XYZ file of C-alpha atoms in Angstrom:
80
model
C 5.599 -10.842 9.492
C 7.142 -12.293 6.373
C 8.000 -8.867 4.987
C 8.969 -7.180 8.232
C 11.307 -9.932 9.403
C 12.463 -10.940 5.936
C 11.875 -14.644 6.524
C 10.731 -17.220 4.017
C 7.726 -19.535 3.946
C 9.611 -22.479 5.459
C 10.528 -20.457 8.550
C 6.961 -19.180 8.976
C 5.594 -22.699 8.601
C 7.956 -23.885 11.325
C 7.109 -20.979 13.659
C 3.346 -21.456 13.361
C 3.326 -25.236 13.096
C 1.653 -25.383 9.691
C 2.700 -26.677 6.291
C 4.661 -24.608 3.798
C 1.769 -24.862 1.346
C -0.557 -23.310 3.953
C 1.828 -20.379 4.379
C 2.039 -20.000 0.605
C -1.743 -20.106 0.242
C -2.240 -17.455 2.941
C 0.494 -15.294 1.391
C -1.100 -15.423 -2.073
C -4.560 -14.722 -0.625
C -3.310 -11.615 1.212
C -1.442 -10.351 -1.840
C -4.576 -10.704 -3.971
C -6.662 -8.947 -1.294
C -4.200 -6.046 -0.991
C -3.926 -5.741 -4.771
C -7.698 -5.547 -5.114
C -8.109 -3.142 -2.196
C -5.271 -0.767 -3.017
C -6.032 -0.752 -6.741
C -9.363 0.909 -5.940
C -7.504 3.954 -4.649
C -7.808 7.360 -6.242
C -6.645 7.942 -9.795
C -4.722 11.016 -10.901
C -6.759 14.030 -11.904
C -5.872 15.543 -15.300
C -3.458 18.517 -14.936
C -5.885 21.057 -16.411
C -8.398 20.216 -13.654
C -5.694 20.425 -10.977
C -4.896 23.949 -12.190
C -8.531 24.978 -11.680
C -8.808 23.476 -8.170
C -5.340 24.168 -6.736
C -5.568 25.762 -3.252
C -4.539 29.418 -3.028
C -2.001 28.508 -0.322
C -0.170 26.307 -2.851
C -0.105 29.108 -5.413
C 1.136 31.623 -2.807
C 4.034 29.327 -1.881
C 4.987 28.725 -5.521
C 3.642 25.185 -5.851
C 1.944 25.939 -9.152
C 2.732 22.560 -10.702
C 1.795 20.323 -7.744
C -0.760 17.812 -8.981
C -0.866 15.491 -5.972
C 0.431 14.745 -2.507
C 1.786 11.296 -1.687
C 0.943 9.719 1.641
C 2.948 6.698 2.782
C 0.566 4.964 5.151
C 1.709 1.950 7.142
C -0.681 -0.968 7.446
C -0.261 -2.776 10.765
C -1.288 -6.412 11.029
C -1.954 -8.076 14.351
C -0.493 -11.551 14.741
C -2.032 -14.264 16.887
């Protein structure tokens, strides 16, 4: 909610009837959780291994230097 609406901790504290320090604590906890979770994602494979495992369809289309595909996934949070 803080990111999507672009509001600060004081506004969130007012909206949910909690203290600003509670909002800050929750914010820091979520950031640490996301950092830990997303950091465990896949690492890049060395280019020489990508060359050996590249799909034939990529080679046929001329994507001979493609080493990865980015996926921008949205994470939806449910609010009370």
